[in-house]
XYZ file of C-alpha atoms in Angstrom:
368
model
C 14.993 -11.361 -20.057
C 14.974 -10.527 -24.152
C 12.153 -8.211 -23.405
C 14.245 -6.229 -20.881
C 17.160 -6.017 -22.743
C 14.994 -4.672 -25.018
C 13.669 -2.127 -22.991
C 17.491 -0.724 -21.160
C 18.345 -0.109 -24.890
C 14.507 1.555 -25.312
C 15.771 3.823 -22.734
C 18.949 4.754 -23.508
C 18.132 5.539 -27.159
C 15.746 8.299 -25.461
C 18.860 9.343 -23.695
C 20.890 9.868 -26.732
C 17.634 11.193 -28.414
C 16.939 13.559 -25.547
C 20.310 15.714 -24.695
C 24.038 16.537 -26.030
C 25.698 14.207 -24.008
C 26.119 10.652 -25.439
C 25.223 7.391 -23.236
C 26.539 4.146 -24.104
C 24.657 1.304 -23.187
C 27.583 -0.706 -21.374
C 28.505 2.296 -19.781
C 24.950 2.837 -17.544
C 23.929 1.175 -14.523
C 19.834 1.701 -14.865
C 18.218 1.609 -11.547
C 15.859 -0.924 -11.151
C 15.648 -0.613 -7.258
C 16.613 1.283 -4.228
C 16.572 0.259 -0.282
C 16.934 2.415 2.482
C 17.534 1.511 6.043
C 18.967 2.341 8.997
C 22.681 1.319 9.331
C 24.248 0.391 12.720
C 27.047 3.593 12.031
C 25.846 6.222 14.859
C 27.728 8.546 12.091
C 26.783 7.398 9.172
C 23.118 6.309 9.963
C 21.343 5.646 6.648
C 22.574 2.474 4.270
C 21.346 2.358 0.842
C 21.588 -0.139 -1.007
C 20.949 0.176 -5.198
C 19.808 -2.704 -7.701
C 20.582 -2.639 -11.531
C 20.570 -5.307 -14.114
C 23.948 -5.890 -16.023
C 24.890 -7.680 -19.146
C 28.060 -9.100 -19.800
C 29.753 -9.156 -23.121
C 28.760 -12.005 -24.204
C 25.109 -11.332 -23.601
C 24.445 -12.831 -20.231
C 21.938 -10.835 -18.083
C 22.277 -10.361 -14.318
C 22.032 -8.333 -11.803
C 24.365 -6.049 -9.395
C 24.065 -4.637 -6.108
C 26.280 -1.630 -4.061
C 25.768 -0.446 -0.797
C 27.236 2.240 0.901
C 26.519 4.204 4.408
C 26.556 8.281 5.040
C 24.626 11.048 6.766
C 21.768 11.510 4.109
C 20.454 9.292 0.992
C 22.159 12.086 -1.071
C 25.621 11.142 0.518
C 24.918 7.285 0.009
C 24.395 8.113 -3.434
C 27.653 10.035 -4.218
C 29.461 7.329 -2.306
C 27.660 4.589 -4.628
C 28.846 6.642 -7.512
C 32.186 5.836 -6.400
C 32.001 2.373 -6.412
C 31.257 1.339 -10.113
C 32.839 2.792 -13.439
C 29.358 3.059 -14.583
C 26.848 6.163 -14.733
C 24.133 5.601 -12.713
C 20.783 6.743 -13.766
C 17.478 6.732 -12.765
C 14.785 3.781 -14.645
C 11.479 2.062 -13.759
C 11.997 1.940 -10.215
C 10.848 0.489 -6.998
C 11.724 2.169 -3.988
C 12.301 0.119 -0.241
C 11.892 1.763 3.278
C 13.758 -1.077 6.028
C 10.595 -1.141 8.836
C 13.528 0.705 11.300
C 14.305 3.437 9.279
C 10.629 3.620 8.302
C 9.341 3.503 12.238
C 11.381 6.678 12.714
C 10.217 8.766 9.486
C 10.626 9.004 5.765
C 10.132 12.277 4.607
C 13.398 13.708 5.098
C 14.893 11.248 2.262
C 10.996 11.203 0.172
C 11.557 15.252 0.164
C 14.710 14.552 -1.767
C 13.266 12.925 -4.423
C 11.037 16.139 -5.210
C 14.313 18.124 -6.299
C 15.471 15.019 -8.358
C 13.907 15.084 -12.056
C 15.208 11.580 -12.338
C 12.781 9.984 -9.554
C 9.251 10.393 -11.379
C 6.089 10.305 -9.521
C 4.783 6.798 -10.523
C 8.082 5.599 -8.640
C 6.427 2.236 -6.584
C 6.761 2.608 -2.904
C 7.253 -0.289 -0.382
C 8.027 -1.360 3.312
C 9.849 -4.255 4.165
C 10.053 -6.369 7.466
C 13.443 -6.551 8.542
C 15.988 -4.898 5.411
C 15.153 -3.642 2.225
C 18.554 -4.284 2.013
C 18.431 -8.081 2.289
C 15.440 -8.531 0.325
C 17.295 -7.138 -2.823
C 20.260 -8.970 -2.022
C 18.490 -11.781 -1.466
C 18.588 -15.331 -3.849
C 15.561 -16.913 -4.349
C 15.645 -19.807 -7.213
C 12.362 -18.879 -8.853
C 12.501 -15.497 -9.045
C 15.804 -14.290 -11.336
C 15.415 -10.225 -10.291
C 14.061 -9.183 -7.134
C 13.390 -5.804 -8.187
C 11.482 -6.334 -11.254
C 9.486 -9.268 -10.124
C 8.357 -6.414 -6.756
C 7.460 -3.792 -9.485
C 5.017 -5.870 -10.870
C 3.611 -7.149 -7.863
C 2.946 -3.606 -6.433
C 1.762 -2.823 -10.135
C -0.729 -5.750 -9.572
C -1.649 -5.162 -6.128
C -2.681 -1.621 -7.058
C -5.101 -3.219 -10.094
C -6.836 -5.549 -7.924
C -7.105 -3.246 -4.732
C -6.868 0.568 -5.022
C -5.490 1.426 -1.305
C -2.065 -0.906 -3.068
C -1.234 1.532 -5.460
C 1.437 2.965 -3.462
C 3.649 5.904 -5.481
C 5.510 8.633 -4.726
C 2.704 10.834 -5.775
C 0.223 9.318 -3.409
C 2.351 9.065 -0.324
C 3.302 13.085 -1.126
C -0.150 14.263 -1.111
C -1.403 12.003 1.746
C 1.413 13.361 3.974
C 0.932 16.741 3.083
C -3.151 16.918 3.400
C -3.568 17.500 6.488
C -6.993 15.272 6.563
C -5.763 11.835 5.821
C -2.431 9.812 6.671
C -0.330 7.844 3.910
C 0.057 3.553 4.132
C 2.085 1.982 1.866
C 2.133 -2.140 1.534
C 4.417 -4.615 3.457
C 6.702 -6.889 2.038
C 9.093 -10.046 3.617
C 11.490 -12.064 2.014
C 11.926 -14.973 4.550
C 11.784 -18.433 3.307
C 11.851 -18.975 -0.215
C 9.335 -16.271 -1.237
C 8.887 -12.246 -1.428
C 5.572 -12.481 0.691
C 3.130 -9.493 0.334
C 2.347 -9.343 4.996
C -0.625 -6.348 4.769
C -0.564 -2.554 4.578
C 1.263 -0.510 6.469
C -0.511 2.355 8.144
C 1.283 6.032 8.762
C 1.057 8.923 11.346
C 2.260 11.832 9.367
C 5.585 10.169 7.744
C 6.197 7.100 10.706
C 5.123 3.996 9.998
C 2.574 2.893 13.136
C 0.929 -0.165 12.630
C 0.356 -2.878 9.875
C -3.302 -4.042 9.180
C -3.692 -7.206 7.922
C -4.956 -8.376 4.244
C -8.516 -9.688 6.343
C -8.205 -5.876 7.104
C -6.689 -4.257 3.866
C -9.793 -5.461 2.344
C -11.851 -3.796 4.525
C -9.770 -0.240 4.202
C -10.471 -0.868 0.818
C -14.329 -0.930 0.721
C -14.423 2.107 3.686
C -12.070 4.081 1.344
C -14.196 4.439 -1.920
C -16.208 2.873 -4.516
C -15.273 -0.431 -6.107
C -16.039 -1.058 -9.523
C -14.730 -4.649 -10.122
C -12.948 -6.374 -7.034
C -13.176 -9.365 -5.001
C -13.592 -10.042 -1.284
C -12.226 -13.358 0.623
C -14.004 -13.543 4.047
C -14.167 -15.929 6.393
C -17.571 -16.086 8.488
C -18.373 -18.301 11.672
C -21.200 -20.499 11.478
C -22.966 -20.297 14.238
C -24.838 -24.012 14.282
C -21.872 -26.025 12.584
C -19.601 -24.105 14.704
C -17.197 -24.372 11.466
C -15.604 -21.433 9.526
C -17.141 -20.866 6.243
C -15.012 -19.457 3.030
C -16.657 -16.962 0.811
C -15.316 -15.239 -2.069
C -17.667 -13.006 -3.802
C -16.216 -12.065 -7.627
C -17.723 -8.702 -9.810
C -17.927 -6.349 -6.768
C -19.020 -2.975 -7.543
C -19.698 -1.043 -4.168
C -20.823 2.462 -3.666
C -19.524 4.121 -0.657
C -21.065 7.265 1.022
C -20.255 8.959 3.858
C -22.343 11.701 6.294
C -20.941 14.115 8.812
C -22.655 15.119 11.109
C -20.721 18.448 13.485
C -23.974 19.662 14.635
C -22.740 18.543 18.442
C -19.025 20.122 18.892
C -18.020 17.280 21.495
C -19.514 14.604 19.604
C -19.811 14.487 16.517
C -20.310 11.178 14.303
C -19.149 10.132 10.397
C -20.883 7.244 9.132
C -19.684 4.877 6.394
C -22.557 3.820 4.115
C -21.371 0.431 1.750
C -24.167 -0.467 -0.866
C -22.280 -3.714 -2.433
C -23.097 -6.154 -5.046
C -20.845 -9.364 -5.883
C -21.552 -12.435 -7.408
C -20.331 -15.858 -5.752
C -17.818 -17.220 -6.903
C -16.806 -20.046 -3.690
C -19.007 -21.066 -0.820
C -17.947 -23.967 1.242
C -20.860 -23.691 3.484
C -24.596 -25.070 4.000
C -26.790 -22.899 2.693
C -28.581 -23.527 -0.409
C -28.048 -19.639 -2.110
C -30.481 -20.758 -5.134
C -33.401 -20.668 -2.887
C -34.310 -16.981 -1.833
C -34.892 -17.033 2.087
C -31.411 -18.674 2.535
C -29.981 -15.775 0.018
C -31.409 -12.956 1.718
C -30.550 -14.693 5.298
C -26.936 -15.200 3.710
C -26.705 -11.596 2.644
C -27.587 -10.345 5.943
C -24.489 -12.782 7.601
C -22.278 -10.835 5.076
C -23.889 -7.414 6.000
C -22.691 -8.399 9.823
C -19.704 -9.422 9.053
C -18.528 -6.540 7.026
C -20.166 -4.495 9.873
C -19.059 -5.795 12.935
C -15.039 -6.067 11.075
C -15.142 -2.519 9.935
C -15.941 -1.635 13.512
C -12.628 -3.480 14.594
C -10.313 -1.646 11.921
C -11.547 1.849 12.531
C -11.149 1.196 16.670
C -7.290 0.089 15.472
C -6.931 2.973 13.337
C -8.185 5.113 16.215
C -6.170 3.497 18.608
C -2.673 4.338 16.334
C -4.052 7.690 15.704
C -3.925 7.019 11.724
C -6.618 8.022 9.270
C -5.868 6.168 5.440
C -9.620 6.582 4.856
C -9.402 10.125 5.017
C -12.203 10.996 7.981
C -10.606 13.908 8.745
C -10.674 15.721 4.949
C -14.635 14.791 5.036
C -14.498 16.781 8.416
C -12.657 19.580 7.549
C -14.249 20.140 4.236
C -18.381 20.226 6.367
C -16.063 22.499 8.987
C -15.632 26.557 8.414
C -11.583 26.976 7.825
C -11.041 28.670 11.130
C -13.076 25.963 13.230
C -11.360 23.338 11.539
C -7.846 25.420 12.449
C -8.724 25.498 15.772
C -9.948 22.002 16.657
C -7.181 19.650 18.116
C -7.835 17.106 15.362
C -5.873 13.830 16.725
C -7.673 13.967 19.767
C -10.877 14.437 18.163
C -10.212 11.780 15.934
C -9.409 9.233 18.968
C -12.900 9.679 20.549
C -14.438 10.427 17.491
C -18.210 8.725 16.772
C -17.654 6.491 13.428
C -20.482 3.833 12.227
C -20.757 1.945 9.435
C -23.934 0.713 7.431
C -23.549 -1.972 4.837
C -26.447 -3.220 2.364
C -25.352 -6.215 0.060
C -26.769 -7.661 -2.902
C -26.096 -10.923 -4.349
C -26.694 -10.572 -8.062
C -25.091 -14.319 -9.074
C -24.903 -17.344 -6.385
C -23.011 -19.122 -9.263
C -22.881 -22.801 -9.933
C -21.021 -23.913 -7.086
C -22.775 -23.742 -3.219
């Protein structure tokens, strides 16, 4: 808590530094977190609901929540203004869509952050199940401030798997380009933990469907090239009949993908994966040290990223979303006026999509 004491006065010596009016330190509220959901008020339909951490005079840190209802997140905002004797100003923020208000659309508050110079671009985006609301408010013994503890989750989500690194930047320009739809991860706070549930997948700015983190994985190997991540799968065993864990450590994968338009009414992307991990676990029966079994082994991972992939791009089909971008690779092989005229989403639906995976084991480790 010293170290973000630290960094509120950082901040508000840059303030003082930065412009002719003066900022006092006790006299700031520095956001920290916002939520936005739907309210039950048929007049006042969005509710949002602001975090900011507080420190009392005689040094105790905390934190402080307000909440207010109105017409548009602007509105809320003025209203919250009118609830504290502080200034509120913008920080190191994380910002939470409710899984309502995020069903019916987001860019209509997201477009108001563009004309605010306080909301920067790096801003972390989330969805929660249920409230964003809630999960600020709520107490959980372990962790002392929900909304720092989520920025660094999101900030370590997006390290260890690139389609996590959710900001406002990246949901702007995946909404905008025509060719590819935005996701942003899913959060829920029930029980006694802030529980990361899987990615959330967009049409334009509505939230659709959530793929799992079996699936995120997979989104994140059909999306681009890996240079150090991990995969967890899970692969049946056909003769035990038992489920056997694998986590392979030191992934680098190279990803390329072919279009091929030459047929108008069916036309065909394929996903090529060329992956090499090292093993880290293996709870199955194979001896990976002798090379038959390796290369047999290999080829059961090969399938299995194969026949999964096939699964999440019939999903993503199905909920007319594209996070992989299929339709940029197709409009950019396409003449602008074909690509203007072709009905994309129900192209898209129908549209041919394979996948071809080679993997490489380059260390079967210690353990089997």
């Amino acid at each position: 808590m010293q170290n973000k004491i630290t960094v509120l006065i950082a901040i508000c010596c840059l303030f003082l530094t930065g412009c002719g009016a003066s900022n006092i330190i006790e006299d700031l509220a520095i956001l920290e977190s916002v939520a936005y959901d739907m309210s039950e008020s048929e007049e006042n339909p969005i509710k949002t609901t602001v975090l900011f951490p507080t420190v009392s005079k005689q040094g105790k840190a905390g934190t402080q929540t307000l909440t207010a209802n109105g017409k548009s997140s602007h509105e809320t905002f003025i209203k919250i203004q009118n609830l504290t004797n502080l200034k509120i100003v913008g920080g190191q923020t994380t910002i939470l869509f409710g899984e309502e208000l995020s069903k019916k659309g987001l860019i209509d508050i997201v477009e108001t952050f563009t004309r605010d110079p306080e909301v920067g671009t790096r801003v972390k985006f989330a969805i929660v199940e249920g409230k964003g609301e809630e999960l600020l408010k709520k107490k959980i013994h372990s962790i002392p401030d929900n909304a720092e503890y989520l920025y660094t989750f999101i900030e370590k989500l997006g390290k260890q798997n690139k389609v996590f690194n959710t900001d406002k930047y990246r949901f702007l320009r995946d909404y905008y380009d025509d060719g590819i739809d935005p996701v942003l991860p899913v959060f829920s706070y029930k029980g006694e933990n802030i529980e990361l549930k899987g990615l959330g997948a967009f049409k334009g700015d509505q939230y659709f469907t959530r793929l799992t983190l079996s699936e995120s994985q997979i989104l994140n190997l059909l999306s681009g090239d890996i240079k150090n991540g991990n995969l967890m799968i899970s692969i049946h065993d056909k003769e035990s009949g038992k489920n056997e864990q694998l986590l392979l450590s030191s992934i680098k994968s190279i990803n390329d993908k072919k279009v091929k338009t030459r047929k108008k009414n069916n036309m065909t992307v394929e996903v090529i994966l060329d992956l090499k991990g090292s093993v880290l676990e293996y709870t199955g029966t194979m001896n990976l040290s002798e090379e038959r079994q390796q290369r047999q082994f290999e080829k059961q991972v090969e399938n299995y990223l194969i026949s999964n992939s096939k699964k999440l791009l019939t999903k993503l089909q199905k909920y007319h979303t594209d996070p992989i971008g299929i339709g940029k690779l197709v409009r950019n092989s396409l003449t602008y006026e074909t690509w203007n005229k072709m009905k994309w989403d129900k192209v898209y639906s129908n549209l041919n999509l394979k996948v071809k995976v080679k993997v490489n084991l380059i260390n079967t480790g210690k353990s089997k």
